[in-house]
Coordinates of N, CA and C in Angstrom, one line a residue:
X1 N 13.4 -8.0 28.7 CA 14.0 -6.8 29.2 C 14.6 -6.1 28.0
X2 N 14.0 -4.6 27.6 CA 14.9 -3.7 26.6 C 16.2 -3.8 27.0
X3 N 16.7 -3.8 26.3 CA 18.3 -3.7 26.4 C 18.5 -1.8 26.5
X4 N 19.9 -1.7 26.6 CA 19.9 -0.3 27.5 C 20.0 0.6 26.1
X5 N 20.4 0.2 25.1 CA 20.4 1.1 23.8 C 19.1 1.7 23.3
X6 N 18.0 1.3 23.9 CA 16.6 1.9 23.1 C 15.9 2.4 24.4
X7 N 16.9 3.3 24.9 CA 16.5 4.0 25.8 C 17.2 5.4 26.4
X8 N 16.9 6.3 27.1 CA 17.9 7.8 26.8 C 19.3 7.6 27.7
X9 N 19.4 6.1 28.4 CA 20.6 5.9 28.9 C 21.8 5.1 28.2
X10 N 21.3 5.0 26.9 CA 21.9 4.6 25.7 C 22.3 5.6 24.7
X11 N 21.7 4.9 23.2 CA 21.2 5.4 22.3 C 20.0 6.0 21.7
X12 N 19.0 5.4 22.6 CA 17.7 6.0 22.2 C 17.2 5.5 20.9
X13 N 17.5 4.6 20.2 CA 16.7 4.4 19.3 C 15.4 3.4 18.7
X14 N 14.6 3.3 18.3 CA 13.5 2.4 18.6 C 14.5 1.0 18.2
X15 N 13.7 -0.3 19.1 CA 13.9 -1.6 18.6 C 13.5 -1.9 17.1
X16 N 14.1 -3.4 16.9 CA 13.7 -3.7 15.7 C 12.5 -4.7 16.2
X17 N 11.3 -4.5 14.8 CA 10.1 -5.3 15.2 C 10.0 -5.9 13.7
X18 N 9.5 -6.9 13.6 CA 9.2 -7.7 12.9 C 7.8 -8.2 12.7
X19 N 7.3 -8.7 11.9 CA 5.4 -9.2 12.1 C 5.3 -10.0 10.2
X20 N 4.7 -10.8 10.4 CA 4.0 -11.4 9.4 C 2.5 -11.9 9.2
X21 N 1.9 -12.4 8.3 CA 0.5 -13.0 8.3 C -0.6 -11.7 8.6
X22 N -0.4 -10.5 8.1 CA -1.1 -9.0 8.0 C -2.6 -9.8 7.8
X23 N -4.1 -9.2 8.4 CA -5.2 -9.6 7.9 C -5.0 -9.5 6.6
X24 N -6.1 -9.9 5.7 CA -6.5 -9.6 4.0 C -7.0 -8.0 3.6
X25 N -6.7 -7.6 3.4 CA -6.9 -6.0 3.0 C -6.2 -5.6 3.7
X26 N -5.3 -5.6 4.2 CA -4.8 -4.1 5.0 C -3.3 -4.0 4.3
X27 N -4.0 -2.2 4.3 CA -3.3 -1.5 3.4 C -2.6 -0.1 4.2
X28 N -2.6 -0.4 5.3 CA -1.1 0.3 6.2 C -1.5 0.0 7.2
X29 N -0.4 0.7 8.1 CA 0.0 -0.3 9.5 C 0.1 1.3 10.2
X30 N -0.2 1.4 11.3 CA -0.2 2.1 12.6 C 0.4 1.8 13.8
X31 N 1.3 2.0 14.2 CA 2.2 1.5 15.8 C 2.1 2.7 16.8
X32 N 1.7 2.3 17.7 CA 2.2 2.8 19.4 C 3.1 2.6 19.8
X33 N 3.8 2.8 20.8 CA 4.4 2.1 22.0 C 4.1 2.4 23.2
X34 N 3.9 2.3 24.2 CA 3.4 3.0 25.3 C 3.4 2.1 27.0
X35 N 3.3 3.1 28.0 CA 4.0 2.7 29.2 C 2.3 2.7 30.0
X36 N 2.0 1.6 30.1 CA 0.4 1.4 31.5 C 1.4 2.0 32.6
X37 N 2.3 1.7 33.3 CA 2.8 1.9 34.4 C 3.3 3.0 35.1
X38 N 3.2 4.2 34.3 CA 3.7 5.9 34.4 C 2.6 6.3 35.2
X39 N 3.0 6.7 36.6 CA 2.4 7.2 37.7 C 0.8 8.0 36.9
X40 N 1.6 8.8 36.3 CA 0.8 10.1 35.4 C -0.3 9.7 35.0
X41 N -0.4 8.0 34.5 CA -1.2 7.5 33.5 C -0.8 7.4 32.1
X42 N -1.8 6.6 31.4 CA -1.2 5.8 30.0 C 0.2 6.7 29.4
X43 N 1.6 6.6 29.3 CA 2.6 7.2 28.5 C 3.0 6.7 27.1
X44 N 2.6 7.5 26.2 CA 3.2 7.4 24.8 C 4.4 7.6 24.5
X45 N 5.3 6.7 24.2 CA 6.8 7.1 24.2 C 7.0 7.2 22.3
X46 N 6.2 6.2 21.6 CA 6.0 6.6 20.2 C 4.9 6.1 19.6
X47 N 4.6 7.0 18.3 CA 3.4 6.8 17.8 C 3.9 7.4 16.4
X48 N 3.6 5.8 15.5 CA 3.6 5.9 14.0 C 2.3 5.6 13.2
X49 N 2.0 6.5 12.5 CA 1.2 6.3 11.2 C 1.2 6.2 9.4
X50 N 1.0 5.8 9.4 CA 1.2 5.5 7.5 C 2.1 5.1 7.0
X51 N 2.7 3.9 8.2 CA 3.4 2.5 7.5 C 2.9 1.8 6.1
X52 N 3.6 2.0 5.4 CA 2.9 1.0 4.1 C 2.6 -0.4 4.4
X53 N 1.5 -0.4 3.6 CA 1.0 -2.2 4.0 C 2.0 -3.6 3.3
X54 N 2.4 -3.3 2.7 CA 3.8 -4.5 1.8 C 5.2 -4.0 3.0
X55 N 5.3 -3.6 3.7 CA 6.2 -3.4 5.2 C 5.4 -4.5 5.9
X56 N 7.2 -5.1 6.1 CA 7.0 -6.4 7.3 C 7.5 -6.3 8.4
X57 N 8.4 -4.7 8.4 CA 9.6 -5.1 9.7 C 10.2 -3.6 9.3
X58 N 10.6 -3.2 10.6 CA 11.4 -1.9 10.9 C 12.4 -2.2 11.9
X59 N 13.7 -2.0 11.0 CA 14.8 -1.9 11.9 C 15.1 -1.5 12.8
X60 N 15.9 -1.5 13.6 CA 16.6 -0.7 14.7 C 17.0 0.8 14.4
X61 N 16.1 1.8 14.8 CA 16.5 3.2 14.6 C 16.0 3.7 13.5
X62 N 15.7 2.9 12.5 CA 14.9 3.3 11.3 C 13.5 3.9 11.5
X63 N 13.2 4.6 10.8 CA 11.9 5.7 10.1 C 11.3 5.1 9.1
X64 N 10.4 4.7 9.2 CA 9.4 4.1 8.2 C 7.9 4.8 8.9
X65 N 7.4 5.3 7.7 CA 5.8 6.1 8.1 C 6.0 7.8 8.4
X66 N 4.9 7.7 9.0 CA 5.4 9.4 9.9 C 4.6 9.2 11.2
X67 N 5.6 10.3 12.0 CA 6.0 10.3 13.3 C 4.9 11.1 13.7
X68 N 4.2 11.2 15.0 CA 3.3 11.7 15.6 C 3.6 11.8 16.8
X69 N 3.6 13.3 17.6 CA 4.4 14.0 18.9 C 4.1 12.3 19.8
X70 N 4.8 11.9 20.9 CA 4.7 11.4 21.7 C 4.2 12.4 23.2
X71 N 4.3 11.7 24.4 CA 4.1 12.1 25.6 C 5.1 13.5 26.0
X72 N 6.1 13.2 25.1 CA 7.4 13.6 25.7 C 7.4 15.0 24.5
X73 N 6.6 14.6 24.0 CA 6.0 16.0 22.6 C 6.8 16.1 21.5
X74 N 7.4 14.7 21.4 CA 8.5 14.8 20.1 C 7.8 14.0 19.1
X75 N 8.5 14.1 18.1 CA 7.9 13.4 17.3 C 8.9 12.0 16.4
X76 N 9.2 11.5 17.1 CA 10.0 10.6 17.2 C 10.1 9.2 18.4
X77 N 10.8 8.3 18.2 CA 10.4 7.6 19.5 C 11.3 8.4 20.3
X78 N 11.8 7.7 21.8 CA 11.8 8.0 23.0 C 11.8 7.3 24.3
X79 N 12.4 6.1 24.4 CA 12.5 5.5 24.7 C 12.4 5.1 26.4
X80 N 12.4 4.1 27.0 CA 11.9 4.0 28.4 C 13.0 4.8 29.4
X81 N 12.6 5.1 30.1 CA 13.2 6.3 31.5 C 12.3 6.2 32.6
X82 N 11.9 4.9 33.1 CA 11.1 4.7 33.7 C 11.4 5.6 35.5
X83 N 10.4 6.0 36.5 CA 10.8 7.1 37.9 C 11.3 5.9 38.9
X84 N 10.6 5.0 38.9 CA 11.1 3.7 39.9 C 10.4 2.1 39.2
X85 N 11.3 1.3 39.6 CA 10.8 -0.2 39.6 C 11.0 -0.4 38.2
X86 N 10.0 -1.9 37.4 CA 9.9 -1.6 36.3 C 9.0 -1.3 35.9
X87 N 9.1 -1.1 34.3 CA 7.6 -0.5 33.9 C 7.8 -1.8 32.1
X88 N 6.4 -1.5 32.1 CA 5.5 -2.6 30.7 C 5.8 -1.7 29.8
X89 N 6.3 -2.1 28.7 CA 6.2 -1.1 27.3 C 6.0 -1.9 26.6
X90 N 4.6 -1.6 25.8 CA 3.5 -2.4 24.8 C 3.7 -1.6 23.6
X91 N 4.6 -2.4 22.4 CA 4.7 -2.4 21.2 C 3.4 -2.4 20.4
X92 N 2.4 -2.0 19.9 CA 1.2 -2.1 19.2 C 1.4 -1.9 17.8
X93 N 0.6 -3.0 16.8 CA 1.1 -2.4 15.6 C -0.2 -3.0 15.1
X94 N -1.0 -1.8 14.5 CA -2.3 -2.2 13.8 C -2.4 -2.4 12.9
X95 N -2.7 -3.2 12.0 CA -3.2 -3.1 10.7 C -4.7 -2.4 10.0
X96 N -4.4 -1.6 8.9 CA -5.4 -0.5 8.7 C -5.8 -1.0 7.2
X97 N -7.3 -0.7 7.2 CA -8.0 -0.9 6.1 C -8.3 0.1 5.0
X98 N -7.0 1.2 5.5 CA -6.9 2.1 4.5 C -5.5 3.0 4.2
X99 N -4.6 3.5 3.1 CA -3.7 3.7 2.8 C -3.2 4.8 4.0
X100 N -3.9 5.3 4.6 CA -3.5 6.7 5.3 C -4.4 7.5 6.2
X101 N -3.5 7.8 7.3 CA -4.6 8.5 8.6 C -4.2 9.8 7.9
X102 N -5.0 10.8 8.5 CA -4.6 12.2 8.5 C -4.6 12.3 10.0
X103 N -4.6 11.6 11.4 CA -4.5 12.7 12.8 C -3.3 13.1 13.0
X104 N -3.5 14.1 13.7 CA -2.3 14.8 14.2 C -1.9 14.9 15.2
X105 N -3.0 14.0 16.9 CA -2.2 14.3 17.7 C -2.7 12.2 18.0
X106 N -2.6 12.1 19.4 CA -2.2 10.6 19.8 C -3.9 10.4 19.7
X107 N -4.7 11.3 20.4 CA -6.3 11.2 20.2 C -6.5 10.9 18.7
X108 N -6.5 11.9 18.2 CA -7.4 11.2 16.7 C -6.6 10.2 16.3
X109 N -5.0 10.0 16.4 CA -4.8 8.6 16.0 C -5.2 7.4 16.7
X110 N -6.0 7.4 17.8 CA -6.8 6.0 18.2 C -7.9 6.2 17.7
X111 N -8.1 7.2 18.2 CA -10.3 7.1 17.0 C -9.8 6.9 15.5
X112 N -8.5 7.0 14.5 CA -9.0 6.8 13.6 C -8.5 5.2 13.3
X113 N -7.6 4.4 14.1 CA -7.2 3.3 14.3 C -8.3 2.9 14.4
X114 N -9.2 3.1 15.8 CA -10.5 2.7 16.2 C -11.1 2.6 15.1
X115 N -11.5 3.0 13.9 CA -12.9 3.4 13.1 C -12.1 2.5 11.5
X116 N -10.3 1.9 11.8 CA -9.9 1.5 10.7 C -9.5 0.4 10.8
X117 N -9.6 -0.2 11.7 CA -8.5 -1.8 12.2 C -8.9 -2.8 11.6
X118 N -8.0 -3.8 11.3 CA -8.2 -4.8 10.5 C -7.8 -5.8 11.6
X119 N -7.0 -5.5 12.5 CA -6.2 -6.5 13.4 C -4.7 -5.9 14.2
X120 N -4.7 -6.6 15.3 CA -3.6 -5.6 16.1 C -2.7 -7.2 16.2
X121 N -1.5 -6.2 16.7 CA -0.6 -7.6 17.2 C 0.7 -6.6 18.3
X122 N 1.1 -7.4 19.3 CA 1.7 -6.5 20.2 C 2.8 -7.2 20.8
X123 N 3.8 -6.7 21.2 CA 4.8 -7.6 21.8 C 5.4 -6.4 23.3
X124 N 5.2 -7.2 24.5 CA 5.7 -6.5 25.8 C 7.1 -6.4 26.1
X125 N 7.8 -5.7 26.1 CA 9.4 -5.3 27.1 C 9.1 -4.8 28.2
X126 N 10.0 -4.8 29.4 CA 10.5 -4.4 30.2 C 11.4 -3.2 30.6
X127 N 11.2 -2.6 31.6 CA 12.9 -1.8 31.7 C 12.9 -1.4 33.0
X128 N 14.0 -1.5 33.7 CA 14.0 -1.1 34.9 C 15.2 -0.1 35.1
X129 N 14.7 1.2 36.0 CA 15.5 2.3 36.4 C 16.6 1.4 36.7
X130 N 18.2 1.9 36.4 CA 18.9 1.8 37.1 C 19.3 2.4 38.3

């Protein structure tokens, strides 16, 4: 379960994520976060690109990479506000076989994830409306 601070009934700020054992070549990192369970369909709550590849870990609220609009059209995270019940929020963090994406919206950054990945790794939270 997210705790209530990384979310708009808190503070809103992204969790801290950690990861080790990167495939061999990969030379930046790509993260999602995103909700399967939003009536609407797939919801992006954040989306980072051009994490440096020697990054192991992004704190709590910290900015590492650059930020690409979410669902919510920010460019920043944004955290769970789920309409009813709970909902799945899938952390995604890819490893890329090259220093830097250029997309600019959440599309080209999966086709260019898609066309760069070295290896994914993901960790699920929870959150439920109060």
């Amino acid at each position: 379960m997210l705790d209530k601070k990384f979310t708009p009934f808190g503070k809103d700020i992204n969790p801290s994520l950690k990861w080790s054992n990167p495939p061999e070549g990969t030379k930046s990192y790509a993260l999602i976060c995103e909700d399967p369970d939003c009536p609407s369909g797939l919801f992006t709550h954040w989306a980072v690109k051009n994490i440096p590849g020697n990054i192991s870990k992004i704190e709590s609220g910290e900015k590492i990479g650059e930020e690409i609009r979410n669902s919510w059209g920010l460019k920043r995270y944004r955290g769970p506000r789920p309409p009813s019940d709970t909902h799945r929020y899938y952390f995604k963090l890819y490893a890329l076989s090259i220093e830097s994406l250029n997309a600019r919206n959440i599309k080209e950054l999966r086709y260019q994830i898609k066309r760069n990945k070295l290896g994914m790794a993901y960790i699920m939270g929870t959150f439920k409306k109060y």
